[in-house]
Amino acid sequence: MTPVVEKLHKDNPEKKSRALKRGLDFMAITPQLVPFLMGINAAMEEENANNEDFDDNTIVAIKTSLMGPLAGIGDSMIAGTLRIIAAGIAIGFSMQGSILGPILFLLIFNIPALIIRYYGLKTRYTKGAVFINNAEKSGVMEKVTYAASIVGLMAIGGMIASYISLDLTLKIGRGEFAEPLTNYLDMIMPCLIQLGLFGVTYWVLGKKVKTTWLLLGIIIICIIVCAIFHL
Amino acid sequence: MVQIILIFIVAMIGYLGYFWPIANVQRPLVMGMLTGLVLGDIQTGIIVGASLELVFLGSMAIGASNPPDMNSAAILGCSYVITTGAAVAQGVAIGVLVSMLMQIVWNFIMAVLVPMLGAKADKYAEEGNTAAIDRIHVISGLLETVPLAVLTTIGFYVGSEVMEGLIDKIPSFITSGLNYAMGIIPVIGFAMLARMIMDKKTACFLFLGFILVAYFNINIIGVTAIACILVAILLFNGNQVQVVKGEATGHNEF
């Protein structure tokens, strides 16, 4: 924000100092939506510089009130959905060592993300914060979040089935009729083990167990099981 | 020596990830490819990177918290597999371990050193000194990245020599245990993501995606396409149904 502040408040050191301090307030938001917010912020600072009666506390208020909904929608759409889909598609190629994987990953994520950044800064600077307040009231935000979570969750569901592997080679039956346990479970439902693992992990995470411990736990359990069964 | 310098450059590219106009350069998929490129085995680099990407799929910076450090994980995991010819799962295990250690260092920098600069920036703001604030931004950016990149490079330099001696001494049940663990660990990422975006209303879609793949073997591109169509049906046609219903009751009154 410093170039904007420098340009707008050149002749008014007191306003400049206050504007700079506002710029350093705590912000937590999805990176791709930062330009969006900066556009609104720049427009408000301009108003502040030109209008003597403008109460500059409104800038802080609007910034803070937008932070929540914007970060919410941004995290679920961009970090939660777009990135997952990009990674899901790319990992399929990359597992075979194809260079197409990383390239697709960057393209699928960045093309929409850059468009959001560009138009975020541009449209918000021109139209101001009115739009976002209206969108929030009319329920558009909710709908967009809902849509993003549907696409994201379906991709996650698909990846549970395709990217988790656990072959239970333990044989059941004798002689010729011995078959790995996995085959029996697949007869009940394909990828049942994967779904079961997901269910257990989901439940454990709900118990506020830290992911680091979960990770270490899985590694240790696997090593112990392998040590016992001499796999 | 050239390799060490190149690894440092790759590490810096990754740690400065948030400052590039192109996002997600710091994800293991891309870092793995770059490490592979430096060490002359791009294919292995991509494969290890993809495995690590699965492990870290659920890790991202939410709010002001730091995720485990994926850069050092990808660089050291990949270089371990490429230089020693070890199994991918071992590289991933080393990557995970490294990422946790580096997270501690990173958190220290973020929690102790950067706020000190923030206090300075507040003072300059009081004075209206814009140039000094810009300078602080650059300094804190470097402070967050250079030490971590240096540590990664040291890890690369020391690690590859030590590891080569160790590899034969690891008992087989540990390696096969790690192999199994690496197959399972991505589930943590999926569960974390689901915890973040799933509620009672949307849980069915997770199962829909799962069943599409489990029974019909559709790939992720296909699942995404179906998901988009579903969204379109639900959001656009949903309103029409309501309108039609309204008209229908209207007609009944006649």
Short mmCIF file of N, CA, C and O in Angstrom, two decimals, chain A residues 30 32 71-88 109 145 147-156 159, chain B residues 24 57-62 189-190 192-194 196-198:
data_model
loop_
_atom_site.label_atom_id
_atom_site.label_comp_id
_atom_site.label_asym_id
_atom_site.label_seq_id
_atom_site.Cartn_x
_atom_site.Cartn_y
_atom_site.Cartn_z
N THR A 30 -6.53 -15.16 1.97
CA THR A 30 -5.98 -15.93 0.87
C THR A 30 -5.17 -15.00 -0.05
O THR A 30 -5.68 -13.96 -0.45
N GLN A 32 -4.47 -14.84 -3.14
CA GLN A 32 -5.03 -14.46 -4.44
C GLN A 32 -6.09 -13.36 -4.32
O GLN A 32 -6.45 -12.73 -5.29
N ALA A 71 -11.82 -14.11 3.18
CA ALA A 71 -10.88 -15.19 3.45
C ALA A 71 -11.61 -16.53 3.44
O ALA A 71 -11.09 -17.53 2.96
N GLY A 72 -12.83 -16.52 3.95
CA GLY A 72 -13.61 -17.75 3.97
C GLY A 72 -13.85 -18.28 2.57
O GLY A 72 -13.57 -19.43 2.25
N ILE A 73 -14.34 -17.38 1.71
CA ILE A 73 -14.63 -17.79 0.34
C ILE A 73 -13.34 -18.10 -0.41
O ILE A 73 -13.26 -19.05 -1.19
N GLY A 74 -12.30 -17.33 -0.12
CA GLY A 74 -11.02 -17.54 -0.81
C GLY A 74 -10.39 -18.87 -0.43
O GLY A 74 -9.95 -19.62 -1.28
N ASP A 75 -10.40 -19.17 0.86
CA ASP A 75 -9.78 -20.42 1.30
C ASP A 75 -10.53 -21.62 0.75
O ASP A 75 -9.91 -22.60 0.33
N SER A 76 -11.87 -21.55 0.73
CA SER A 76 -12.58 -22.73 0.26
C SER A 76 -12.49 -22.84 -1.26
O SER A 76 -12.41 -23.94 -1.80
N MET A 77 -12.51 -21.70 -1.98
CA MET A 77 -12.49 -21.78 -3.44
C MET A 77 -11.09 -22.02 -3.99
O MET A 77 -10.87 -22.91 -4.80
N ILE A 78 -10.13 -21.21 -3.54
CA ILE A 78 -8.82 -21.24 -4.19
C ILE A 78 -7.92 -22.28 -3.54
O ILE A 78 -7.44 -23.20 -4.20
N ALA A 79 -7.73 -22.16 -2.23
CA ALA A 79 -6.82 -23.10 -1.57
C ALA A 79 -7.48 -24.46 -1.40
O ALA A 79 -6.85 -25.50 -1.49
N GLY A 80 -8.79 -24.47 -1.15
CA GLY A 80 -9.46 -25.73 -0.86
C GLY A 80 -9.92 -26.49 -2.09
O GLY A 80 -9.98 -27.70 -2.08
N THR A 81 -10.25 -25.77 -3.16
CA THR A 81 -10.81 -26.46 -4.32
C THR A 81 -9.89 -26.44 -5.52
O THR A 81 -9.49 -27.48 -6.03
N LEU A 82 -9.51 -25.23 -5.94
CA LEU A 82 -8.70 -25.11 -7.15
C LEU A 82 -7.37 -25.85 -7.01
O LEU A 82 -6.95 -26.59 -7.90
N ARG A 83 -6.72 -25.65 -5.85
CA ARG A 83 -5.41 -26.29 -5.65
C ARG A 83 -5.54 -27.81 -5.60
O ARG A 83 -4.72 -28.53 -6.16
N ILE A 84 -6.62 -28.29 -4.95
CA ILE A 84 -6.81 -29.73 -4.82
C ILE A 84 -7.03 -30.36 -6.20
O ILE A 84 -6.47 -31.42 -6.52
N ILE A 85 -7.86 -29.69 -7.01
CA ILE A 85 -8.13 -30.24 -8.34
C ILE A 85 -6.85 -30.24 -9.17
O ILE A 85 -6.51 -31.23 -9.82
N ALA A 86 -6.12 -29.11 -9.11
CA ALA A 86 -4.87 -29.03 -9.87
C ALA A 86 -3.91 -30.13 -9.44
O ALA A 86 -3.34 -30.84 -10.27
N ALA A 87 -3.78 -30.30 -8.12
CA ALA A 87 -2.85 -31.33 -7.62
C ALA A 87 -3.36 -32.72 -7.98
O ALA A 87 -2.58 -33.58 -8.40
N GLY A 88 -4.67 -32.93 -7.84
CA GLY A 88 -5.23 -34.25 -8.13
C GLY A 88 -4.96 -34.68 -9.56
O GLY A 88 -4.57 -35.83 -9.82
N PHE A 109 -3.65 -24.15 -11.77
CA PHE A 109 -3.85 -23.28 -10.62
C PHE A 109 -3.72 -21.80 -10.99
O PHE A 109 -4.51 -20.97 -10.57
N THR A 145 -19.57 -20.44 -2.17
CA THR A 145 -18.85 -21.34 -1.26
C THR A 145 -19.40 -22.75 -1.35
O THR A 145 -18.65 -23.73 -1.39
N ALA A 147 -20.96 -24.16 -3.90
CA ALA A 147 -20.56 -24.75 -5.18
C ALA A 147 -19.11 -25.21 -5.12
O ALA A 147 -18.78 -26.33 -5.53
N ALA A 148 -18.24 -24.34 -4.57
CA ALA A 148 -16.82 -24.69 -4.52
C ALA A 148 -16.61 -25.93 -3.65
O ALA A 148 -15.81 -26.80 -3.98
N SER A 149 -17.37 -26.01 -2.54
CA SER A 149 -17.13 -27.15 -1.67
C SER A 149 -17.64 -28.44 -2.30
O SER A 149 -17.08 -29.50 -2.07
N ILE A 150 -18.69 -28.36 -3.13
CA ILE A 150 -19.14 -29.57 -3.83
C ILE A 150 -18.05 -30.10 -4.75
O ILE A 150 -17.68 -31.28 -4.70
N VAL A 151 -17.51 -29.20 -5.58
CA VAL A 151 -16.47 -29.63 -6.52
C VAL A 151 -15.25 -30.14 -5.77
O VAL A 151 -14.70 -31.21 -6.09
N GLY A 152 -14.85 -29.41 -4.73
CA GLY A 152 -13.68 -29.81 -3.95
C GLY A 152 -13.88 -31.17 -3.30
O GLY A 152 -13.01 -32.04 -3.37
N LEU A 153 -15.04 -31.37 -2.70
CA LEU A 153 -15.28 -32.63 -1.98
C LEU A 153 -15.34 -33.81 -2.94
O LEU A 153 -14.86 -34.90 -2.64
N MET A 154 -15.92 -33.60 -4.13
CA MET A 154 -15.96 -34.71 -5.08
C MET A 154 -14.56 -35.09 -5.53
O MET A 154 -14.24 -36.26 -5.68
N ALA A 155 -13.72 -34.07 -5.72
CA ALA A 155 -12.33 -34.37 -6.09
C ALA A 155 -11.63 -35.12 -4.97
O ALA A 155 -10.91 -36.10 -5.21
N ILE A 156 -11.86 -34.69 -3.72
CA ILE A 156 -11.24 -35.39 -2.59
C ILE A 156 -11.73 -36.84 -2.53
O ILE A 156 -10.94 -37.78 -2.38
N MET A 159 -10.03 -38.83 -5.01
CA MET A 159 -8.62 -39.08 -4.71
C MET A 159 -8.46 -40.12 -3.60
O MET A 159 -7.47 -40.85 -3.58
N ASN B 24 2.19 -21.16 -5.97
CA ASN B 24 2.39 -22.59 -5.75
C ASN B 24 3.66 -23.16 -6.36
O ASN B 24 3.75 -24.35 -6.62
N LEU B 57 -0.79 -32.60 0.94
CA LEU B 57 -1.93 -32.00 0.25
C LEU B 57 -2.79 -31.17 1.19
O LEU B 57 -3.30 -30.13 0.82
N GLY B 58 -2.93 -31.65 2.42
CA GLY B 58 -3.78 -30.93 3.36
C GLY B 58 -3.07 -29.80 4.08
O GLY B 58 -3.70 -29.02 4.78
N SER B 59 -1.74 -29.72 3.93
CA SER B 59 -1.01 -28.69 4.67
C SER B 59 -1.00 -27.40 3.88
O SER B 59 -0.57 -27.36 2.74
N MET B 60 -1.47 -26.34 4.49
CA MET B 60 -1.33 -25.03 3.89
C MET B 60 -1.41 -24.02 5.02
O MET B 60 -1.84 -24.33 6.12
N ALA B 61 -0.96 -22.81 4.71
CA ALA B 61 -0.99 -21.78 5.74
C ALA B 61 -2.43 -21.29 5.88
O ALA B 61 -2.98 -20.71 4.96
N ILE B 62 -3.04 -21.57 7.02
CA ILE B 62 -4.36 -21.02 7.30
C ILE B 62 -4.18 -19.97 8.37
O ILE B 62 -3.59 -20.24 9.41
N GLY B 189 -4.10 -35.89 4.71
CA GLY B 189 -4.36 -34.67 3.95
C GLY B 189 -5.81 -34.57 3.53
O GLY B 189 -6.45 -33.54 3.68
N PHE B 190 -6.36 -35.69 3.01
CA PHE B 190 -7.75 -35.68 2.57
C PHE B 190 -8.67 -35.40 3.74
O PHE B 190 -9.63 -34.62 3.63
N MET B 192 -7.96 -33.79 6.51
CA MET B 192 -7.84 -32.39 6.93
C MET B 192 -8.65 -31.47 6.03
O MET B 192 -9.35 -30.57 6.49
N LEU B 193 -8.55 -31.72 4.72
CA LEU B 193 -9.31 -30.89 3.78
C LEU B 193 -10.80 -31.06 3.99
O LEU B 193 -11.57 -30.10 3.99
N ALA B 194 -11.22 -32.31 4.20
CA ALA B 194 -12.64 -32.58 4.39
C ALA B 194 -13.13 -31.89 5.66
O ALA B 194 -14.21 -31.30 5.67
N MET B 196 -12.13 -29.21 6.78
CA MET B 196 -12.20 -27.79 6.51
C MET B 196 -13.46 -27.40 5.74
O MET B 196 -14.10 -26.41 6.05
N ILE B 197 -13.82 -28.18 4.72
CA ILE B 197 -14.92 -27.72 3.85
C ILE B 197 -16.18 -28.55 3.93
O ILE B 197 -17.19 -28.17 3.36
N MET B 198 -16.16 -29.68 4.66
CA MET B 198 -17.35 -30.53 4.62
C MET B 198 -18.30 -30.21 5.76
O MET B 198 -17.88 -29.94 6.87
#
